[in-house]
Coordinates of N, CA and C in Angstrom, one line a residue:
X25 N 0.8 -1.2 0.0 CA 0.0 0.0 0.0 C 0.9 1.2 0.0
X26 N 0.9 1.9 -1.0 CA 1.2 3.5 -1.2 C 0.7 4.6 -0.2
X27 N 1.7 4.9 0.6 CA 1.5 6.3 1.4 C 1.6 7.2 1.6
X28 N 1.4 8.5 1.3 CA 1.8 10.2 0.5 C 2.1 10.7 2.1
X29 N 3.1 11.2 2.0 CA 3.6 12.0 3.4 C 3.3 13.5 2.7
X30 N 3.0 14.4 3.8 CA 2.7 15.7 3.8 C 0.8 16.4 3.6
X31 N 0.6 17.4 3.2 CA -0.3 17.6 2.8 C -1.0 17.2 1.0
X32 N -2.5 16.9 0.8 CA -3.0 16.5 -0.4 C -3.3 18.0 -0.7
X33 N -3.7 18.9 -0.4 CA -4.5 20.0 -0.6 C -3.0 20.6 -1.4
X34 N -3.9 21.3 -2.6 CA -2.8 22.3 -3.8 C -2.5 23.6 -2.8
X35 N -1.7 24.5 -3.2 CA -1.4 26.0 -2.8 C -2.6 26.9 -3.9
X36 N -3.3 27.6 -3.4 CA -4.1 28.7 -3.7 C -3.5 29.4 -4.6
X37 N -3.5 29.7 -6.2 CA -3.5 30.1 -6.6 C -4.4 31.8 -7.6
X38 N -5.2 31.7 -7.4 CA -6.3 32.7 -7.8 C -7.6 32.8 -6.0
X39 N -8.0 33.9 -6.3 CA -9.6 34.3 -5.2 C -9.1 34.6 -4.2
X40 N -9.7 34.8 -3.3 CA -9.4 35.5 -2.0 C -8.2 34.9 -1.1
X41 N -7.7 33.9 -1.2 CA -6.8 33.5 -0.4 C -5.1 33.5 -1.3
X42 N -5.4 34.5 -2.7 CA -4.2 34.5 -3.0 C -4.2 36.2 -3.2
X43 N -5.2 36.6 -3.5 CA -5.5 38.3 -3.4 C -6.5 38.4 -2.3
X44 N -6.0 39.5 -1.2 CA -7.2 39.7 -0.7 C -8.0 40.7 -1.1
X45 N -7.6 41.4 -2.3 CA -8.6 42.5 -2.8 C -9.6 41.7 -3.6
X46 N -10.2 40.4 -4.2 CA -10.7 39.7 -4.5 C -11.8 39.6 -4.3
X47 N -13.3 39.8 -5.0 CA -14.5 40.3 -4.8 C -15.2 39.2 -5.5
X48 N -15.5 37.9 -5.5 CA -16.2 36.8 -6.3 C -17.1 37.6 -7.2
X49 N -17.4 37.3 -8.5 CA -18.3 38.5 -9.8 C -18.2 40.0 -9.5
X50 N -17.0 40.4 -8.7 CA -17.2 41.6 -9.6 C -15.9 42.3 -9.9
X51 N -14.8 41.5 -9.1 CA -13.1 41.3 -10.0 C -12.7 40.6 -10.3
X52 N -12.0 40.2 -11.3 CA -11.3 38.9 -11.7 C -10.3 39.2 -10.7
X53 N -9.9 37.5 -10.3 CA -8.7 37.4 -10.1 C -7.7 37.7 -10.5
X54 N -6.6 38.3 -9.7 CA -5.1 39.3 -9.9 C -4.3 38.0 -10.5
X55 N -3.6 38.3 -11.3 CA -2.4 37.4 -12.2 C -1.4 37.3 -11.5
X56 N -0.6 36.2 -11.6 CA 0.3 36.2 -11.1 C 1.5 37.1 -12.1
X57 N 1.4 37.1 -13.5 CA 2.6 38.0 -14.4 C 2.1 39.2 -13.9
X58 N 2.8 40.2 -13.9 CA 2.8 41.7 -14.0 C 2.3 42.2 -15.6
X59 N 1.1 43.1 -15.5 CA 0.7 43.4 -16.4 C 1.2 44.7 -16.4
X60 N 2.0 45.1 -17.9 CA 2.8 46.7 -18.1 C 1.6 47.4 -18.3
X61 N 2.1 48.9 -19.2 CA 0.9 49.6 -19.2 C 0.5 49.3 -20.7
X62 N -0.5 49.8 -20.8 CA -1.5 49.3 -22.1 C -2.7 50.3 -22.5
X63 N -2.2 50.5 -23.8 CA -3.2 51.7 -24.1 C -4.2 51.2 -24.5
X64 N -5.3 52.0 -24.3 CA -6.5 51.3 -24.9 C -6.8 50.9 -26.6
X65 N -6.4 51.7 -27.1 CA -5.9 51.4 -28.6 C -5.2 50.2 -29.3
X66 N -4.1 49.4 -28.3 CA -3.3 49.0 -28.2 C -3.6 47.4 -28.1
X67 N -4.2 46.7 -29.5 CA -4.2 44.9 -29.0 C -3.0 44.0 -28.2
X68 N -3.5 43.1 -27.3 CA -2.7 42.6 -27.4 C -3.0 41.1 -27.1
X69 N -1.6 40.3 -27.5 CA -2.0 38.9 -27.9 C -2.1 38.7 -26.6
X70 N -1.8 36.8 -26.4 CA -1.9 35.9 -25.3 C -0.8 36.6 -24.4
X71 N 0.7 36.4 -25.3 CA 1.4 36.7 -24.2 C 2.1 38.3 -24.8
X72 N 2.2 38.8 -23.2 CA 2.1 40.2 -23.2 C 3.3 41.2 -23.9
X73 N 4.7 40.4 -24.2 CA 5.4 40.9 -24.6 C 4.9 41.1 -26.4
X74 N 4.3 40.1 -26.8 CA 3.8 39.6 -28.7 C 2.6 41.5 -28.6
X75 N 2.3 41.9 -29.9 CA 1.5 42.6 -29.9 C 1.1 42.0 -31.8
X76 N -0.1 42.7 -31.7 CA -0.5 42.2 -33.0 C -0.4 43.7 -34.1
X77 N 0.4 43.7 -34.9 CA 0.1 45.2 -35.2 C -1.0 45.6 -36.0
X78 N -1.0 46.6 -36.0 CA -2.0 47.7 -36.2 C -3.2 47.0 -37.7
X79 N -2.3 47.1 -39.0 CA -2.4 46.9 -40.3 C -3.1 45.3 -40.2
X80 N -2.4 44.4 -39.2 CA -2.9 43.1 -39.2 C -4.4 42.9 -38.7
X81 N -5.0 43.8 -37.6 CA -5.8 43.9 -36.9 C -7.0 44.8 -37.6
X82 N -6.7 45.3 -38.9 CA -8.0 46.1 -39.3 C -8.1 45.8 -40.7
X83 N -7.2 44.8 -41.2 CA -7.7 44.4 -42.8 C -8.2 43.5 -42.7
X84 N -9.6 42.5 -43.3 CA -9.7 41.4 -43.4 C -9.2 40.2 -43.8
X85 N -9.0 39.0 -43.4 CA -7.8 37.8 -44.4 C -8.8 38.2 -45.9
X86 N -7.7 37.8 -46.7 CA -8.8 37.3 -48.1 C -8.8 36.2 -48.5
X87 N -9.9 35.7 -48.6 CA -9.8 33.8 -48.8 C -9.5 33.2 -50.1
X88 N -8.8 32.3 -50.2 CA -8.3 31.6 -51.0 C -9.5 31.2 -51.9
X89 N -8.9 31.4 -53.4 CA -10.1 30.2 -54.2 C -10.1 29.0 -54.1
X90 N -11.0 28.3 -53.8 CA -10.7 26.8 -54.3 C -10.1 26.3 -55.5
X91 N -9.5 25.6 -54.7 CA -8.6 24.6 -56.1 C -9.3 23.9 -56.8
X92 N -8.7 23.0 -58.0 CA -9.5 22.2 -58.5 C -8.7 20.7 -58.6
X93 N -10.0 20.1 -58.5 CA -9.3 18.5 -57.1 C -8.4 18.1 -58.9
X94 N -8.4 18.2 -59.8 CA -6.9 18.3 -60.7 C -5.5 17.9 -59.5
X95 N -5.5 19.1 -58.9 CA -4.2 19.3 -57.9 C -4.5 18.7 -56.9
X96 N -5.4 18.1 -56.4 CA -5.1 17.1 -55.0 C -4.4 15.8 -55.2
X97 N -3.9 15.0 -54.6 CA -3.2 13.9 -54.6 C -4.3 13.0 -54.8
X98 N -4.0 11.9 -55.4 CA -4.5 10.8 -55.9 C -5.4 9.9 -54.1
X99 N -4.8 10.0 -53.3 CA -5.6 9.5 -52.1 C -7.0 10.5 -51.5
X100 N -6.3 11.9 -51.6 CA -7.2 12.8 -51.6 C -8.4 12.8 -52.8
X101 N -8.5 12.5 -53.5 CA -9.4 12.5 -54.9 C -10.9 11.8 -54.7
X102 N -11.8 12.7 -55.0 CA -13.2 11.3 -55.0 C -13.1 10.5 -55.6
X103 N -13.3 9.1 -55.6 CA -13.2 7.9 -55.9 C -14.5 7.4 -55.9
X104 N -15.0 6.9 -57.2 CA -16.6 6.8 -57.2 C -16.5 5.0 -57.4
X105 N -17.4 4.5 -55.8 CA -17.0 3.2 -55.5 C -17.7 2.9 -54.2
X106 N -17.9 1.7 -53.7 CA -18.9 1.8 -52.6 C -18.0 2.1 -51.0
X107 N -18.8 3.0 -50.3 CA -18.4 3.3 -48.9 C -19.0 2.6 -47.9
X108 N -18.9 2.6 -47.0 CA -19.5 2.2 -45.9 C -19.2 2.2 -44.5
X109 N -20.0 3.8 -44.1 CA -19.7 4.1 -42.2 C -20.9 4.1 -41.8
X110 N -20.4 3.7 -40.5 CA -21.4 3.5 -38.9 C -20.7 4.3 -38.2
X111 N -22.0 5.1 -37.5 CA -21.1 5.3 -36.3 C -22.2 5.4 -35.3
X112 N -21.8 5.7 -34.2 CA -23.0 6.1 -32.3 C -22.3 7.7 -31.6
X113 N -22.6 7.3 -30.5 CA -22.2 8.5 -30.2 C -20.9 8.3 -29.7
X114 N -20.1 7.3 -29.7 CA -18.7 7.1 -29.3 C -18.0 6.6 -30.3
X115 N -18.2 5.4 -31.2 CA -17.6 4.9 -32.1 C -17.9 5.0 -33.0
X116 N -16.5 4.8 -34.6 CA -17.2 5.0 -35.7 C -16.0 4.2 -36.8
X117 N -16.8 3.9 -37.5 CA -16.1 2.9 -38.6 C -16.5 3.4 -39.9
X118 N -15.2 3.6 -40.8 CA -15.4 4.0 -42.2 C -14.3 3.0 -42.7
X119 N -14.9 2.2 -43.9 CA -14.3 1.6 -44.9 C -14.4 2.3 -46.3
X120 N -13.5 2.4 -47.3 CA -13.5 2.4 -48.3 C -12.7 2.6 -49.2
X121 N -12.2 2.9 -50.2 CA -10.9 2.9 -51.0 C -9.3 2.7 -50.9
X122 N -9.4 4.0 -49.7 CA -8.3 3.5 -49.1 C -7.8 2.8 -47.8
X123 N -9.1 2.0 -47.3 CA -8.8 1.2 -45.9 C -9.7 1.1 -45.3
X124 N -9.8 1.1 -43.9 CA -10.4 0.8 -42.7 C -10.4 1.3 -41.6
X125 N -11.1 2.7 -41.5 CA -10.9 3.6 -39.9 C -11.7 3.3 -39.1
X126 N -10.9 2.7 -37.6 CA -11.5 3.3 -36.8 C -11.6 3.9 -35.6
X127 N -12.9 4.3 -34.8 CA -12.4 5.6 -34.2 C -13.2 5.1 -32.7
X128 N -12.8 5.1 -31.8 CA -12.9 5.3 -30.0 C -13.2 6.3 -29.7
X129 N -13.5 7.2 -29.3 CA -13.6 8.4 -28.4 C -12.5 8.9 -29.0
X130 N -11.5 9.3 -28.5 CA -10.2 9.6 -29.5 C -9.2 9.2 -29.9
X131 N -9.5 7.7 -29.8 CA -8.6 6.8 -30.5 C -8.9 6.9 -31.4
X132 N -7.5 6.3 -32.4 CA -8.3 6.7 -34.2 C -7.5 5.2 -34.7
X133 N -7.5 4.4 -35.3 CA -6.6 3.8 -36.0 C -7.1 3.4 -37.5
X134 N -6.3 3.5 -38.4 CA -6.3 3.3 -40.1 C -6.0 1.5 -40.1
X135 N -5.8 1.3 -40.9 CA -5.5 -0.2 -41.8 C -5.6 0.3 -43.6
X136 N -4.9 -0.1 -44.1 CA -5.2 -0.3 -45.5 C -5.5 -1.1 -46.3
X137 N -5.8 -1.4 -47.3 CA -6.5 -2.8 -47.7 C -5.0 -3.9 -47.1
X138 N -3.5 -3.7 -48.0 CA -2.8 -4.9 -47.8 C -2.1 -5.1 -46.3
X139 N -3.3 -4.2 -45.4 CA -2.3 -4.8 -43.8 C -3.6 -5.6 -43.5
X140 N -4.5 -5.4 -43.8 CA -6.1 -6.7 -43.5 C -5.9 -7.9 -44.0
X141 N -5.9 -8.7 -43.0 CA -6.6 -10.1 -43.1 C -7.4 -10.4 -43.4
X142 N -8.4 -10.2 -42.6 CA -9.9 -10.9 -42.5 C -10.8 -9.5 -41.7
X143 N -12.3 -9.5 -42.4 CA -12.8 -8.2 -41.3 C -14.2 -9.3 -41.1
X144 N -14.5 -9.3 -39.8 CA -15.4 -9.9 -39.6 C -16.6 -9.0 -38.8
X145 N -17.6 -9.3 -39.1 CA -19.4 -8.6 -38.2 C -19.7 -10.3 -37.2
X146 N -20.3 -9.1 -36.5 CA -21.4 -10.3 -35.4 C -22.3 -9.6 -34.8
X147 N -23.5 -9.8 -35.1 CA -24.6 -9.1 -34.3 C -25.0 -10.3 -33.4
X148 N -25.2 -9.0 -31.8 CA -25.5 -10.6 -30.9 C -27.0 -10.7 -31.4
X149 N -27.4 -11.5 -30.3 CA -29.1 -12.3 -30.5 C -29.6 -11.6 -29.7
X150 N -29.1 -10.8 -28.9 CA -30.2 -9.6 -28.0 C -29.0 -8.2 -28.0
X151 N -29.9 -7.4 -28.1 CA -29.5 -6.0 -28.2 C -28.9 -5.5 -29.3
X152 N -28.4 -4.1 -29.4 CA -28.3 -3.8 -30.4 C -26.7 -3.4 -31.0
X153 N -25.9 -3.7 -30.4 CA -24.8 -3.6 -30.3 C -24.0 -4.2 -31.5
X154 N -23.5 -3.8 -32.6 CA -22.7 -4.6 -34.0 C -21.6 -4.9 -33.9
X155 N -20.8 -5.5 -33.9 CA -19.4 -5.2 -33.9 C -18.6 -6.0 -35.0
X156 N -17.8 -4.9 -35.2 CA -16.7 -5.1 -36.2 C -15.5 -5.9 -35.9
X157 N -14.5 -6.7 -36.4 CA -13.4 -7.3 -36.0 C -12.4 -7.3 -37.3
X158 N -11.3 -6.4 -37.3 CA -10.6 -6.1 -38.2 C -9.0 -7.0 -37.4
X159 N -8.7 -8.1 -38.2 CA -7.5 -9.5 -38.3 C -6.4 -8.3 -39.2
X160 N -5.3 -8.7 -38.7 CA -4.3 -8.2 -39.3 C -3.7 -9.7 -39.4
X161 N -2.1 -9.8 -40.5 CA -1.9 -11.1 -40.8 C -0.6 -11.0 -39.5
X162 N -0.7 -10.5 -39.1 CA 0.4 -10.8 -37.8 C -0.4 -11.4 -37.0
X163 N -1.7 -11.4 -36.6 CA -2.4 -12.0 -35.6 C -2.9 -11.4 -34.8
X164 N -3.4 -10.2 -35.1 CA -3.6 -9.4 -33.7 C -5.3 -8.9 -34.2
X165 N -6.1 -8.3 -33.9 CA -7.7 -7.8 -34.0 C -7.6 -6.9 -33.1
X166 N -8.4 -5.9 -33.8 CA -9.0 -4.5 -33.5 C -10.7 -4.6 -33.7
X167 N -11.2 -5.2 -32.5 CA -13.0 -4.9 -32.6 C -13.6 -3.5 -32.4
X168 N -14.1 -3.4 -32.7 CA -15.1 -2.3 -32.4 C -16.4 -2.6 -32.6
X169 N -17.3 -1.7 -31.3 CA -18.9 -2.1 -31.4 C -19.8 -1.3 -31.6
X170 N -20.8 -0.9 -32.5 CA -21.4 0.4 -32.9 C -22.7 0.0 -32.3
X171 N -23.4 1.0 -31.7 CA -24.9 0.8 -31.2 C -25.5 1.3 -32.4
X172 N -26.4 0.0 -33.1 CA -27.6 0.5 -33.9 C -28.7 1.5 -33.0
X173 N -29.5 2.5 -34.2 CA -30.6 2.8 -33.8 C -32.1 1.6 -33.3
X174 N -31.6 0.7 -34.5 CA -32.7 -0.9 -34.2 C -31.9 -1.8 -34.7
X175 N -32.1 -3.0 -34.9 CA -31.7 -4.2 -35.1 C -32.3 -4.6 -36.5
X176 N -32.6 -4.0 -37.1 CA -33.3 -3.9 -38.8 C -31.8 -3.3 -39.6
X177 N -31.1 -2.2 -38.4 CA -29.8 -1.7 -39.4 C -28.7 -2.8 -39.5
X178 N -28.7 -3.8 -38.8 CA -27.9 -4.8 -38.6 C -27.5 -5.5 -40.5
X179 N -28.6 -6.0 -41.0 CA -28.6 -6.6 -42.5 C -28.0 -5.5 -42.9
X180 N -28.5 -4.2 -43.4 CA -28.7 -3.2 -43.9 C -26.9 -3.2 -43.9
X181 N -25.9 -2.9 -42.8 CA -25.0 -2.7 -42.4 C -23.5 -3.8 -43.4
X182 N -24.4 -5.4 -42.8 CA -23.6 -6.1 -43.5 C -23.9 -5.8 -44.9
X183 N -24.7 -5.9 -45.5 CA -24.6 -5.9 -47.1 C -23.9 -4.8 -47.3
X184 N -23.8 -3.1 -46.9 CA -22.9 -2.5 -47.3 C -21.4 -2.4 -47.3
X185 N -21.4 -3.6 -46.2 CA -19.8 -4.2 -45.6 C -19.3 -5.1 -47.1
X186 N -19.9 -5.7 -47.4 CA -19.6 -7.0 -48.3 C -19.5 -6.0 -49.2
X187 N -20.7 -5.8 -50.1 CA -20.0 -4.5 -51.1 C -18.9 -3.9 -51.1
X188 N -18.5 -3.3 -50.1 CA -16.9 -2.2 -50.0 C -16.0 -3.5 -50.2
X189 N -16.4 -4.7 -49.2 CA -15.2 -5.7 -49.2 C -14.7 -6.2 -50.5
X190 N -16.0 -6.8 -51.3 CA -16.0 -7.4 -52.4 C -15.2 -6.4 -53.4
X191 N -15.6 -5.1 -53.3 CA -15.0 -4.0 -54.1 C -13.6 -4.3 -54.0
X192 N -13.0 -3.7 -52.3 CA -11.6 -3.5 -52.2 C -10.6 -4.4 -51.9
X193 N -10.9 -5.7 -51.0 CA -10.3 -6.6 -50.4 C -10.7 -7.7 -51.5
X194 N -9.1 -8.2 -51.2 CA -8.3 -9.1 -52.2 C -7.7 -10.2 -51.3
X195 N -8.8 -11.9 -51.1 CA -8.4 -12.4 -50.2 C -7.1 -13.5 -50.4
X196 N -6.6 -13.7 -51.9 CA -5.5 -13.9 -52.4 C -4.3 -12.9 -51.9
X197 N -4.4 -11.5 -51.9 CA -3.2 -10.5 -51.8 C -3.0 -10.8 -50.5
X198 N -3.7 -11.1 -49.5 CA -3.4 -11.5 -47.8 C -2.9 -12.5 -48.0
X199 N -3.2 -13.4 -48.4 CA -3.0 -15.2 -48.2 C -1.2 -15.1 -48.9
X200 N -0.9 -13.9 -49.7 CA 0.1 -14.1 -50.4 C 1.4 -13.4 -49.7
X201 N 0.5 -12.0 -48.7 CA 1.6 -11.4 -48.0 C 2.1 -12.3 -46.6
X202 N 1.5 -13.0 -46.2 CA 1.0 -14.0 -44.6 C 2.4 -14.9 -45.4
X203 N 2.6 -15.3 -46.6 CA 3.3 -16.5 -46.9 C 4.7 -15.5 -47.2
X204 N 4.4 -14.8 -47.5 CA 5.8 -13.7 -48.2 C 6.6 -13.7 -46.8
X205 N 5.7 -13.8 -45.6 CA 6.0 -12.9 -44.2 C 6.7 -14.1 -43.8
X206 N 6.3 -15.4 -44.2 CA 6.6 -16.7 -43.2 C 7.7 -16.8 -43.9
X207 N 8.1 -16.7 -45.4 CA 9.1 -17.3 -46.3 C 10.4 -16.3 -45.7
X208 N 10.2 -15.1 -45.4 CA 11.1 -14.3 -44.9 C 11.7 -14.6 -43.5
X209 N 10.7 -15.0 -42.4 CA 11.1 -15.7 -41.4 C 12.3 -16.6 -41.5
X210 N 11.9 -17.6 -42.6 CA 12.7 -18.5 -42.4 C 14.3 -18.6 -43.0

């Protein structure tokens, strides 16, 4: 068992026990930097030494034109081909052209088609819960579980799974890198 010697309580940093001129809603709390003098005229940024000048502070940005996706990179490009995301209010899964995202709260993880193995669904027999199971050929899985609105989106879900798969996954190009990986082993 772990035992902390001394006090738990922080040192007071802001409100009446670090200023006593301190008036709850009707002074802010005193800083601990020294604020110089400052004209009213006079912006200034976060930190007090930086100022923003004058010319920067009264012209508008001007926005860029849009480009035309010509000049975006080939991953960046629409790709007309089947997609398919789910998501809830915590998790979310997108497949499509270029892979397999997915996302935890702010976990994020990719796959591309040739690091997938196998992607597997299972909907249980009670509740509404889906979940995804993304096989890498090292042996490892990344599930994820999306809450349907009802258990009617469950089909709905797989068939647009199979589609993206059938589109992008190539269950020969796994079976061929798994053997590339073992031939190298040896």
């Amino acid at each position: 068992m772990e035992q902390r010697i001394g006090s738990g309580s922080q040192p007071l940093v802001e409100g009446a026990g670090f200023d006593p001129a301190f008036v709850p809603g009707l002074t802010p709390p005193a800083s601990a930097a020294p604020k110089g003098p400052q004209e009213k005229g006079d912006p200034v940024a976060a930190d007090p030494d930086e100022t923003v000048p004058e010319d920067a502070a009264e012209e508008p940005e001007e926005t860029a034109e849009p480009e035309e996706t010509a000049d975006v990179p080939e991953d960046e490009a629409p790709v007309d081909g089947p997609v398919f995301e789910a998501a809830d209010r915590r998790a979310r899964i997108v497949a499509d052209h270029r892979g397999v995202r997915l996302c935890l709260d702010d976990q994020e993880c990719e796959f591309r088609w040739d690091e997938i193995a196998a992607v597997e669904t299972e909907s249980p027999r009670f509740g509404k819960r889906f979940t995804i199971t993304v096989h890498t050929p090292d042996r490892r899985w990344y599930p994820i579980e999306i809450e349907a609105t009802a258990r009617s989106r469950f089909t709905e879900w797989d068939e647009r799974l199979d589609a993206v798969l059938d589109a992008y996954f190539e269950e020969g190009a796994a079976e061929e890198a798994e053997s590339e990986a073992a031939a190298e082993k040896e």
